[in-house]
Each structure stands twice: as C-alpha cells, then as structure tokens.
Amino acid sequence: MRAYFSVFRMRLRMELQYRGAMIGGIACQMFFGIVLVALYRALYASKPQALPIESVTTYVWFQQSCFRMLISTDPDLMDKIRSGNISYDMCRPVNMYWFYYARIMAQKLMGSMMRGIPMLVMAFLLPRGWGVQFPDSPAGLILGLAALMMGLLCMCAIENITMGFTMRTLDPRGMQGLLSLLMITFSGNLLPLTLFPDSWQRVITVLPYAQLLDAPIRLYTGAYQPAEAARIILIQTIWTVVLILVGMWMWRANRKRMIVQGG
C-alpha cells in the first residue's frame, strides 16, 4: 500500500508543475461555460422549462470544472504500451493495475482541483441565473462531494479498461474515442441529463457514466434528496467494483499474451 501511495503522491506533485496549462484551461473552460449558459438562457427565454435556470447554470459550471476529470488520460502509459517499455514496469514488485490506477487517479484529481476550484469560485461571483447556486442543503453539499469522489473511482476504472484495450490493439484512438463519446454524452457533460426525456432517464441514470458527474450534481442541487444518497452511492460502488474486476481481468490476460521483441 505504501508503494501505491508514493506513486499517487509523486503524480500529484508532477501535475502541480503545469501551471501554464492550468491557467489556459481555466480561461478556455470559463469561456465555454459562459457561452453554454447564454445558450440555455436564450432557450429558456423562448420556451421556459420545468427545471429552474439556476439549476441548469449550476450544472453547466460543474460540467466545465470536472471536464479534466473526464477526458484526461495517462500519455506516459500509452507511450510505454506502444513502444513496449511497459515491460520494464512489469518488473516492479507491485500490481501493475493498481500502480497505474493510483497514477491516473492522482492525475485526474489534481487536474480537476487546479482548474475546477478557481472556476467555481469565479462562477459563484457571477449574477444569479449566470453562475453557480448555493447547495440545496449542507447535507446535499457533503453527499454531493462524496458521490463525486465515488465517481472519480469509477472513472479511473473506466480509464484502465481503455488502457486494457490499448494493450491489445496498440492504438488507443478507436476505443478511446468510442468510450469518450459515451462518457461525455451520458455523464451529463454534453447536455444535462435532467433535460433528457423521463423515459430515457430511467435507463441512462443507472449507467456507469451517469455516476461520474450527473449523480453528484443532482445531489448538490437537490434534484436528488439526501435520502436517495445511499441508493446512488450503492450504484456507484457496484459499478466501480464491476469495472475494476473487468479491468484487472483484462490486464492479467494481456500480460499473459504479451510478446516483447528486441534487446
């Protein structure tokens, strides 16, 4: 366990070095956030919806602040898979799945915090109907953060499955593009899931993608009451365990069939 914590801590420190990318990312996501909020306000001006505009704008700003958590990957691991240098890592006296799980989690966590926290602070300062509303209740805030952390664990498990496919194909573009499309669409990053038809929501809200972003935001805004938190976290836990088991199986299978050429 100490080895994985050390990997996690070193990756956190590495992410702190990219301050220029952080500033650029904040400016970019703030721009897109304001554009999306303006579009939703125009939609509500022509046709009011049942969902309050304040909840929609809050959803948008959480989308933007967590964007790094959803799309970031480990480029070092991809390069090692393509070049074959991952064979050197397999000589380490650690479980490779958990080794890279810790790296990916640190990357996504620190990347999201460095961009998301300043963005949310600025979004709180925007006028009502443009920025982030305060949580529905203190319990909603605490449970929303807990669900967000569970979503991070689920996201890391999905990322390791993507890497498992990369080990087989040596080209991450196909599978990563497919999973990214599903994730951005059904996590609520492209369009708030609360705006989907109710018949769709019965299905998409139990998919693993909805546990990454949609469920935590709904707990924060009060769309899900605190009494529903246990059910949501149970769904997140089940998906996380299932995805981790699938990922570990894929990594073991890939290790058995791996061929390293050269000297």
mmCIF file of N, CA and C in Angstrom, residues 137-246:
data_model
loop_
_atom_site.group_PDB
_atom_site.id
_atom_site.type_symbol
_atom_site.label_atom_id
_atom_site.label_comp_id
_atom_site.label_asym_id
_atom_site.label_seq_id
_atom_site.Cartn_x
_atom_site.Cartn_y
_atom_site.Cartn_z
ATOM 1 N N SER A 137 -28.759 22.092 0.452
ATOM 2 C CA SER A 137 -28.652 21.927 1.897
ATOM 3 C C SER A 137 -27.221 21.540 2.223
ATOM 4 N N PRO A 138 -26.779 21.710 3.473
ATOM 5 C CA PRO A 138 -25.428 21.226 3.835
ATOM 6 C C PRO A 138 -25.248 19.742 3.572
ATOM 7 N N ALA A 139 -26.308 18.975 3.808
ATOM 8 C CA ALA A 139 -26.229 17.534 3.540
ATOM 9 C C ALA A 139 -26.039 17.276 2.055
ATOM 10 N N GLY A 140 -26.716 18.081 1.215
ATOM 11 C CA GLY A 140 -26.553 17.931 -0.233
ATOM 12 C C GLY A 140 -25.130 18.199 -0.675
ATOM 13 N N LEU A 141 -24.491 19.214 -0.057
ATOM 14 C CA LEU A 141 -23.101 19.525 -0.387
ATOM 15 C C LEU A 141 -22.176 18.373 -0.008
ATOM 16 N N ILE A 142 -22.312 17.867 1.207
ATOM 17 C CA ILE A 142 -21.439 16.780 1.682
ATOM 18 C C ILE A 142 -21.656 15.513 0.864
ATOM 19 N N LEU A 143 -22.919 15.160 0.639
ATOM 20 C CA LEU A 143 -23.217 13.942 -0.111
ATOM 21 C C LEU A 143 -22.819 14.086 -1.577
ATOM 22 N N GLY A 144 -22.950 15.304 -2.118
ATOM 23 C CA GLY A 144 -22.523 15.529 -3.496
ATOM 24 C C GLY A 144 -21.027 15.344 -3.658
ATOM 25 N N LEU A 145 -20.243 15.836 -2.686
ATOM 26 C CA LEU A 145 -18.797 15.647 -2.735
ATOM 27 C C LEU A 145 -18.426 14.174 -2.579
ATOM 28 N N ALA A 146 -19.142 13.474 -1.699
ATOM 29 C CA ALA A 146 -18.876 12.041 -1.529
ATOM 30 C C ALA A 146 -19.178 11.283 -2.822
ATOM 31 N N ALA A 147 -20.294 11.631 -3.475
ATOM 32 C CA ALA A 147 -20.648 10.977 -4.736
ATOM 33 C C ALA A 147 -19.646 11.324 -5.833
ATOM 34 N N LEU A 148 -19.113 12.557 -5.797
ATOM 35 C CA LEU A 148 -18.112 12.949 -6.790
ATOM 36 C C LEU A 148 -16.837 12.134 -6.631
ATOM 37 N N MET A 149 -16.427 11.866 -5.398
ATOM 38 C CA MET A 149 -15.245 11.038 -5.164
ATOM 39 C C MET A 149 -15.488 9.601 -5.625
ATOM 40 N N MET A 150 -16.685 9.095 -5.390
ATOM 41 C CA MET A 150 -17.011 7.762 -5.887
ATOM 42 C C MET A 150 -17.006 7.751 -7.418
ATOM 43 N N GLY A 151 -17.490 8.839 -8.009
ATOM 44 C CA GLY A 151 -17.449 8.948 -9.460
ATOM 45 C C GLY A 151 -16.028 8.949 -9.993
ATOM 46 N N LEU A 152 -15.108 9.572 -9.248
ATOM 47 C CA LEU A 152 -13.702 9.566 -9.642
ATOM 48 C C LEU A 152 -13.143 8.147 -9.648
ATOM 49 N N LEU A 153 -13.467 7.353 -8.630
ATOM 50 C CA LEU A 153 -13.013 5.963 -8.583
ATOM 51 C C LEU A 153 -13.554 5.168 -9.766
ATOM 52 N N CYS A 154 -14.818 5.424 -10.099
ATOM 53 C CA CYS A 154 -15.439 4.745 -11.241
ATOM 54 C C CYS A 154 -14.766 5.176 -12.540
ATOM 55 N N MET A 155 -14.455 6.466 -12.646
ATOM 56 C CA MET A 155 -13.816 6.995 -13.843
ATOM 57 C C MET A 155 -12.436 6.378 -14.051
ATOM 58 N N CYS A 156 -11.677 6.226 -12.986
ATOM 59 C CA CYS A 156 -10.351 5.617 -13.090
ATOM 60 C C CYS A 156 -10.445 4.158 -13.540
ATOM 61 N N ALA A 157 -11.486 3.467 -13.091
ATOM 62 C CA ALA A 157 -11.673 2.084 -13.520
ATOM 63 C C ALA A 157 -11.989 2.017 -15.010
ATOM 64 N N ILE A 158 -12.805 2.953 -15.507
ATOM 65 C CA ILE A 158 -13.093 3.006 -16.940
ATOM 66 C C ILE A 158 -11.825 3.302 -17.730
ATOM 67 N N GLU A 159 -11.000 4.200 -17.214
ATOM 68 C CA GLU A 159 -9.761 4.560 -17.896
ATOM 69 C C GLU A 159 -8.825 3.359 -18.000
ATOM 70 N N ASN A 160 -8.750 2.552 -16.959
ATOM 71 C CA ASN A 160 -7.878 1.379 -17.013
ATOM 72 C C ASN A 160 -8.407 0.324 -17.980
ATOM 73 N N ILE A 161 -9.720 0.275 -18.173
ATOM 74 C CA ILE A 161 -10.281 -0.619 -19.193
ATOM 75 C C ILE A 161 -9.865 -0.135 -20.577
ATOM 76 N N THR A 162 -9.893 1.187 -20.776
ATOM 77 C CA THR A 162 -9.428 1.751 -22.049
ATOM 78 C C THR A 162 -7.984 1.361 -22.306
ATOM 79 N N MET A 163 -7.139 1.431 -21.276
ATOM 80 C CA MET A 163 -5.739 1.049 -21.423
ATOM 81 C C MET A 163 -5.610 -0.449 -21.704
ATOM 82 N N GLY A 164 -6.523 -1.237 -21.138
ATOM 83 C CA GLY A 164 -6.510 -2.668 -21.428
ATOM 84 C C GLY A 164 -6.772 -2.950 -22.899
ATOM 85 N N PHE A 165 -7.713 -2.210 -23.502
ATOM 86 C CA PHE A 165 -7.946 -2.352 -24.940
ATOM 87 C C PHE A 165 -6.737 -1.872 -25.742
ATOM 88 N N THR A 166 -6.078 -0.811 -25.256
ATOM 89 C CA THR A 166 -4.903 -0.294 -25.951
ATOM 90 C C THR A 166 -3.787 -1.329 -25.983
ATOM 91 N N MET A 167 -3.642 -2.115 -24.912
ATOM 92 C CA MET A 167 -2.622 -3.156 -24.891
ATOM 93 C C MET A 167 -2.869 -4.206 -25.971
ATOM 94 N N ARG A 168 -4.132 -4.407 -26.326
ATOM 95 C CA ARG A 168 -4.451 -5.401 -27.349
ATOM 96 C C ARG A 168 -4.305 -4.837 -28.760
ATOM 97 N N THR A 169 -4.698 -3.593 -28.961
ATOM 98 C CA THR A 169 -4.731 -3.013 -30.300
ATOM 99 C C THR A 169 -3.512 -2.157 -30.625
ATOM 100 N N LEU A 170 -2.799 -1.686 -29.578
ATOM 101 C CA LEU A 170 -1.654 -0.772 -29.711
ATOM 102 C C LEU A 170 -2.041 0.580 -30.292
ATOM 103 N N ASP A 171 -3.336 0.828 -30.460
ATOM 104 C CA ASP A 171 -3.803 2.118 -30.979
ATOM 105 C C ASP A 171 -4.997 2.542 -30.134
ATOM 106 N N PRO A 172 -4.850 3.570 -29.319
ATOM 107 C CA PRO A 172 -5.930 3.930 -28.402
ATOM 108 C C PRO A 172 -7.051 4.732 -29.032
ATOM 109 N N ARG A 173 -6.897 5.168 -30.282
ATOM 110 C CA ARG A 173 -7.826 6.139 -30.833
ATOM 111 C C ARG A 173 -9.246 5.600 -30.993
ATOM 112 N N GLY A 174 -9.381 4.376 -31.473
ATOM 113 C CA GLY A 174 -10.715 3.843 -31.721
ATOM 114 C C GLY A 174 -11.529 3.661 -30.451
ATOM 115 N N MET A 175 -11.028 2.803 -29.552
ATOM 116 C CA MET A 175 -11.769 2.517 -28.330
ATOM 117 C C MET A 175 -11.866 3.749 -27.438
ATOM 118 N N GLN A 176 -10.790 4.534 -27.370
ATOM 119 C CA GLN A 176 -10.828 5.722 -26.530
ATOM 120 C C GLN A 176 -11.832 6.735 -27.073
ATOM 121 N N GLY A 177 -11.906 6.862 -28.388
ATOM 122 C CA GLY A 177 -12.887 7.771 -28.981
ATOM 123 C C GLY A 177 -14.310 7.326 -28.683
ATOM 124 N N LEU A 178 -14.566 6.013 -28.777
ATOM 125 C CA LEU A 178 -15.904 5.492 -28.507
ATOM 126 C C LEU A 178 -16.287 5.702 -27.050
ATOM 127 N N LEU A 179 -15.390 5.335 -26.129
ATOM 128 C CA LEU A 179 -15.691 5.485 -24.712
ATOM 129 C C LEU A 179 -15.816 6.959 -24.321
ATOM 130 N N SER A 180 -15.008 7.826 -24.934
ATOM 131 C CA SER A 180 -15.102 9.253 -24.626
ATOM 132 C C SER A 180 -16.439 9.817 -25.083
ATOM 133 N N LEU A 181 -16.917 9.384 -26.262
ATOM 134 C CA LEU A 181 -18.210 9.842 -26.749
ATOM 135 C C LEU A 181 -19.335 9.411 -25.817
ATOM 136 N N LEU A 182 -19.316 8.143 -25.405
ATOM 137 C CA LEU A 182 -20.336 7.647 -24.479
ATOM 138 C C LEU A 182 -20.259 8.384 -23.144
ATOM 139 N N MET A 183 -19.048 8.611 -22.677
ATOM 140 C CA MET A 183 -18.857 9.228 -21.373
ATOM 141 C C MET A 183 -19.321 10.684 -21.376
ATOM 142 N N ILE A 184 -18.927 11.442 -22.385
ATOM 143 C CA ILE A 184 -19.301 12.855 -22.444
ATOM 144 C C ILE A 184 -20.803 13.005 -22.626
ATOM 145 N N THR A 185 -21.418 12.099 -23.399
ATOM 146 C CA THR A 185 -22.863 12.196 -23.652
ATOM 147 C C THR A 185 -23.678 11.788 -22.438
ATOM 148 N N PHE A 186 -23.350 10.634 -21.857
ATOM 149 C CA PHE A 186 -24.202 10.076 -20.809
ATOM 150 C C PHE A 186 -23.738 10.397 -19.396
ATOM 151 N N SER A 187 -22.667 11.169 -19.252
ATOM 152 C CA SER A 187 -22.296 11.649 -17.921
ATOM 153 C C SER A 187 -22.949 12.984 -17.607
ATOM 154 N N GLY A 188 -23.487 13.645 -18.644
ATOM 155 C CA GLY A 188 -24.084 14.962 -18.460
ATOM 156 C C GLY A 188 -23.165 16.093 -18.862
ATOM 157 N N ASN A 189 -22.009 15.762 -19.426
ATOM 158 C CA ASN A 189 -21.065 16.820 -19.799
ATOM 159 C C ASN A 189 -21.487 17.543 -21.067
ATOM 160 N N LEU A 190 -22.098 16.842 -21.998
ATOM 161 C CA LEU A 190 -22.537 17.467 -23.239
ATOM 162 C C LEU A 190 -23.867 18.180 -23.055
ATOM 163 N N LEU A 191 -24.800 17.536 -22.372
ATOM 164 C CA LEU A 191 -26.134 18.082 -22.125
ATOM 165 C C LEU A 191 -26.594 17.560 -20.776
ATOM 166 N N PRO A 192 -27.086 18.421 -19.897
ATOM 167 C CA PRO A 192 -27.562 17.923 -18.598
ATOM 168 C C PRO A 192 -28.572 16.795 -18.761
ATOM 169 N N LEU A 193 -28.350 15.698 -18.060
ATOM 170 C CA LEU A 193 -29.263 14.560 -18.189
ATOM 171 C C LEU A 193 -30.664 14.894 -17.706
ATOM 172 N N THR A 194 -30.798 15.934 -16.894
ATOM 173 C CA THR A 194 -32.127 16.346 -16.432
ATOM 174 C C THR A 194 -32.993 16.871 -17.564
ATOM 175 N N LEU A 195 -32.394 17.228 -18.710
ATOM 176 C CA LEU A 195 -33.153 17.722 -19.856
ATOM 177 C C LEU A 195 -33.538 16.609 -20.826
ATOM 178 N N PHE A 196 -33.058 15.378 -20.585
ATOM 179 C CA PHE A 196 -33.465 14.249 -21.408
ATOM 180 C C PHE A 196 -34.902 13.846 -21.049
ATOM 181 N N PRO A 197 -35.621 13.191 -21.972
ATOM 182 C CA PRO A 197 -36.971 12.690 -21.639
ATOM 183 C C PRO A 197 -36.935 11.757 -20.427
ATOM 184 N N ASP A 198 -38.011 11.758 -19.659
ATOM 185 C CA ASP A 198 -38.068 10.919 -18.457
ATOM 186 C C ASP A 198 -37.856 9.443 -18.780
ATOM 187 N N SER A 199 -38.383 8.991 -19.928
ATOM 188 C CA SER A 199 -38.222 7.581 -20.297
ATOM 189 C C SER A 199 -36.755 7.235 -20.528
ATOM 190 N N TRP A 200 -35.974 8.178 -21.058
ATOM 191 C CA TRP A 200 -34.540 7.958 -21.249
ATOM 192 C C TRP A 200 -33.817 7.950 -19.914
ATOM 193 N N GLN A 201 -34.229 8.842 -19.023
ATOM 194 C CA GLN A 201 -33.515 8.988 -17.762
ATOM 195 C C GLN A 201 -33.597 7.726 -16.909
ATOM 196 N N ARG A 202 -34.656 6.963 -17.051
ATOM 197 C CA ARG A 202 -34.763 5.731 -16.273
ATOM 198 C C ARG A 202 -33.646 4.753 -16.607
ATOM 199 N N VAL A 203 -33.117 4.863 -17.816
ATOM 200 C CA VAL A 203 -32.038 3.963 -18.251
ATOM 201 C C VAL A 203 -30.678 4.606 -18.056
ATOM 202 N N ILE A 204 -30.503 5.827 -18.563
ATOM 203 C CA ILE A 204 -29.163 6.425 -18.577
ATOM 204 C C ILE A 204 -28.676 6.816 -17.185
ATOM 205 N N THR A 205 -29.581 7.021 -16.236
ATOM 206 C CA THR A 205 -29.131 7.404 -14.890
ATOM 207 C C THR A 205 -28.565 6.229 -14.092
ATOM 208 N N VAL A 206 -28.756 5.000 -14.579
ATOM 209 C CA VAL A 206 -28.163 3.849 -13.888
ATOM 210 C C VAL A 206 -26.923 3.332 -14.609
ATOM 211 N N LEU A 207 -26.570 3.937 -15.745
ATOM 212 C CA LEU A 207 -25.346 3.562 -16.437
ATOM 213 C C LEU A 207 -24.137 4.082 -15.652
ATOM 214 N N PRO A 208 -22.968 3.483 -15.858
ATOM 215 C CA PRO A 208 -21.794 3.956 -15.089
ATOM 216 C C PRO A 208 -21.418 5.392 -15.406
ATOM 217 N N TYR A 209 -21.706 5.854 -16.615
ATOM 218 C CA TYR A 209 -21.318 7.207 -16.997
ATOM 219 C C TYR A 209 -22.051 8.262 -16.166
ATOM 220 N N ALA A 210 -23.317 8.002 -15.862
ATOM 221 C CA ALA A 210 -24.087 8.976 -15.074
ATOM 222 C C ALA A 210 -23.567 9.103 -13.654
ATOM 223 N N GLN A 211 -22.836 8.107 -13.182
ATOM 224 C CA GLN A 211 -22.329 8.155 -11.815
ATOM 225 C C GLN A 211 -21.115 9.081 -11.698
ATOM 226 N N LEU A 212 -20.511 9.454 -12.834
ATOM 227 C CA LEU A 212 -19.306 10.264 -12.810
ATOM 228 C C LEU A 212 -19.601 11.716 -12.476
ATOM 229 N N LEU A 213 -20.676 12.259 -13.024
ATOM 230 C CA LEU A 213 -20.935 13.691 -12.920
ATOM 231 C C LEU A 213 -22.378 14.016 -12.603
ATOM 232 N N ASP A 214 -23.299 13.336 -13.271
ATOM 233 C CA ASP A 214 -24.714 13.673 -13.121
ATOM 234 C C ASP A 214 -25.215 13.446 -11.702
ATOM 235 N N ALA A 215 -24.936 12.279 -11.144
ATOM 236 C CA ALA A 215 -25.431 11.964 -9.798
ATOM 237 C C ALA A 215 -24.908 12.931 -8.736
ATOM 238 N N PRO A 216 -23.596 13.257 -8.704
ATOM 239 C CA PRO A 216 -23.131 14.238 -7.712
ATOM 240 C C PRO A 216 -23.788 15.612 -7.862
ATOM 241 N N ILE A 217 -23.978 16.070 -9.106
ATOM 242 C CA ILE A 217 -24.582 17.389 -9.311
ATOM 243 C C ILE A 217 -26.035 17.385 -8.839
ATOM 244 N N ARG A 218 -26.756 16.319 -9.097
ATOM 245 C CA ARG A 218 -28.166 16.260 -8.669
ATOM 246 C C ARG A 218 -28.277 16.257 -7.149
ATOM 247 N N LEU A 219 -27.340 15.607 -6.484
ATOM 248 C CA LEU A 219 -27.362 15.660 -5.018
ATOM 249 C C LEU A 219 -27.074 17.079 -4.534
ATOM 250 N N TYR A 220 -26.165 17.764 -5.188
ATOM 251 C CA TYR A 220 -25.806 19.134 -4.804
ATOM 252 C C TYR A 220 -26.985 20.089 -5.012
ATOM 253 N N THR A 221 -27.662 19.986 -6.154
ATOM 254 C CA THR A 221 -28.739 20.930 -6.479
ATOM 255 C C THR A 221 -30.066 20.585 -5.815
ATOM 256 N N GLY A 222 -30.174 19.374 -5.273
ATOM 257 C CA GLY A 222 -31.420 18.980 -4.638
ATOM 258 C C GLY A 222 -32.358 18.208 -5.542
ATOM 259 N N ALA A 223 -31.939 17.945 -6.800
ATOM 260 C CA ALA A 223 -32.756 17.112 -7.683
ATOM 261 C C ALA A 223 -32.871 15.701 -7.116
ATOM 262 N N TYR A 224 -31.819 15.241 -6.440
ATOM 263 C CA TYR A 224 -31.867 14.033 -5.632
ATOM 264 C C TYR A 224 -31.843 14.459 -4.172
ATOM 265 N N GLN A 225 -32.772 13.971 -3.397
ATOM 266 C CA GLN A 225 -32.818 14.296 -1.981
ATOM 267 C C GLN A 225 -31.766 13.495 -1.211
ATOM 268 N N PRO A 226 -31.320 14.015 -0.064
ATOM 269 C CA PRO A 226 -30.313 13.286 0.722
ATOM 270 C C PRO A 226 -30.707 11.846 1.035
ATOM 271 N N ALA A 227 -32.026 11.590 1.152
ATOM 272 C CA ALA A 227 -32.469 10.228 1.441
ATOM 273 C C ALA A 227 -32.123 9.261 0.309
ATOM 274 N N GLU A 228 -31.925 9.779 -0.901
ATOM 275 C CA GLU A 228 -31.587 8.929 -2.043
ATOM 276 C C GLU A 228 -30.089 8.697 -2.171
ATOM 277 N N ALA A 229 -29.296 9.324 -1.336
ATOM 278 C CA ALA A 229 -27.840 9.232 -1.458
ATOM 279 C C ALA A 229 -27.346 7.796 -1.287
ATOM 280 N N ALA A 230 -27.935 7.058 -0.375
ATOM 281 C CA ALA A 230 -27.492 5.678 -0.141
ATOM 282 C C ALA A 230 -27.671 4.839 -1.399
ATOM 283 N N ARG A 231 -28.804 5.007 -2.080
ATOM 284 C CA ARG A 231 -29.043 4.260 -3.321
ATOM 285 C C ARG A 231 -28.027 4.653 -4.399
ATOM 286 N N ILE A 232 -27.760 5.935 -4.505
ATOM 287 C CA ILE A 232 -26.831 6.419 -5.535
ATOM 288 C C ILE A 232 -25.419 5.902 -5.279
ATOM 289 N N ILE A 233 -24.961 6.028 -4.043
ATOM 290 C CA ILE A 233 -23.603 5.574 -3.723
ATOM 291 C C ILE A 233 -23.494 4.058 -3.858
ATOM 292 N N LEU A 234 -24.584 3.335 -3.577
ATOM 293 C CA LEU A 234 -24.572 1.883 -3.782
ATOM 294 C C LEU A 234 -24.402 1.556 -5.263
ATOM 295 N N ILE A 235 -25.132 2.265 -6.138
ATOM 296 C CA ILE A 235 -24.985 2.055 -7.581
ATOM 297 C C ILE A 235 -23.560 2.375 -8.016
ATOM 298 N N GLN A 236 -23.002 3.477 -7.518
ATOM 299 C CA GLN A 236 -21.635 3.846 -7.862
ATOM 300 C C GLN A 236 -20.643 2.776 -7.401
ATOM 301 N N THR A 237 -20.840 2.264 -6.197
ATOM 302 C CA THR A 237 -19.936 1.242 -5.657
ATOM 303 C C THR A 237 -19.994 -0.031 -6.484
ATOM 304 N N ILE A 238 -21.208 -0.446 -6.857
ATOM 305 C CA ILE A 238 -21.360 -1.671 -7.653
ATOM 306 C C ILE A 238 -20.654 -1.519 -8.999
ATOM 307 N N TRP A 239 -20.884 -0.389 -9.669
ATOM 308 C CA TRP A 239 -20.236 -0.173 -10.961
ATOM 309 C C TRP A 239 -18.720 -0.103 -10.813
ATOM 310 N N THR A 240 -18.234 0.541 -9.770
ATOM 311 C CA THR A 240 -16.781 0.650 -9.564
ATOM 312 C C THR A 240 -16.165 -0.722 -9.370
ATOM 313 N N VAL A 241 -16.778 -1.547 -8.534
ATOM 314 C CA VAL A 241 -16.249 -2.898 -8.286
ATOM 315 C C VAL A 241 -16.276 -3.722 -9.570
ATOM 316 N N VAL A 242 -17.387 -3.668 -10.304
ATOM 317 C CA VAL A 242 -17.508 -4.445 -11.546
ATOM 318 C C VAL A 242 -16.456 -4.006 -12.557
ATOM 319 N N LEU A 243 -16.296 -2.703 -12.733
ATOM 320 C CA LEU A 243 -15.337 -2.192 -13.713
ATOM 321 C C LEU A 243 -13.898 -2.492 -13.301
ATOM 322 N N ILE A 244 -13.602 -2.434 -12.010
ATOM 323 C CA ILE A 244 -12.259 -2.783 -11.549
ATOM 324 C C ILE A 244 -11.969 -4.258 -11.815
ATOM 325 N N LEU A 245 -12.930 -5.139 -11.544
ATOM 326 C CA LEU A 245 -12.734 -6.565 -11.787
ATOM 327 C C LEU A 245 -12.524 -6.848 -13.270
ATOM 328 N N VAL A 246 -13.311 -6.169 -14.118
ATOM 329 C CA VAL A 246 -13.137 -6.345 -15.569
ATOM 330 C C VAL A 246 -11.756 -5.856 -15.996
#
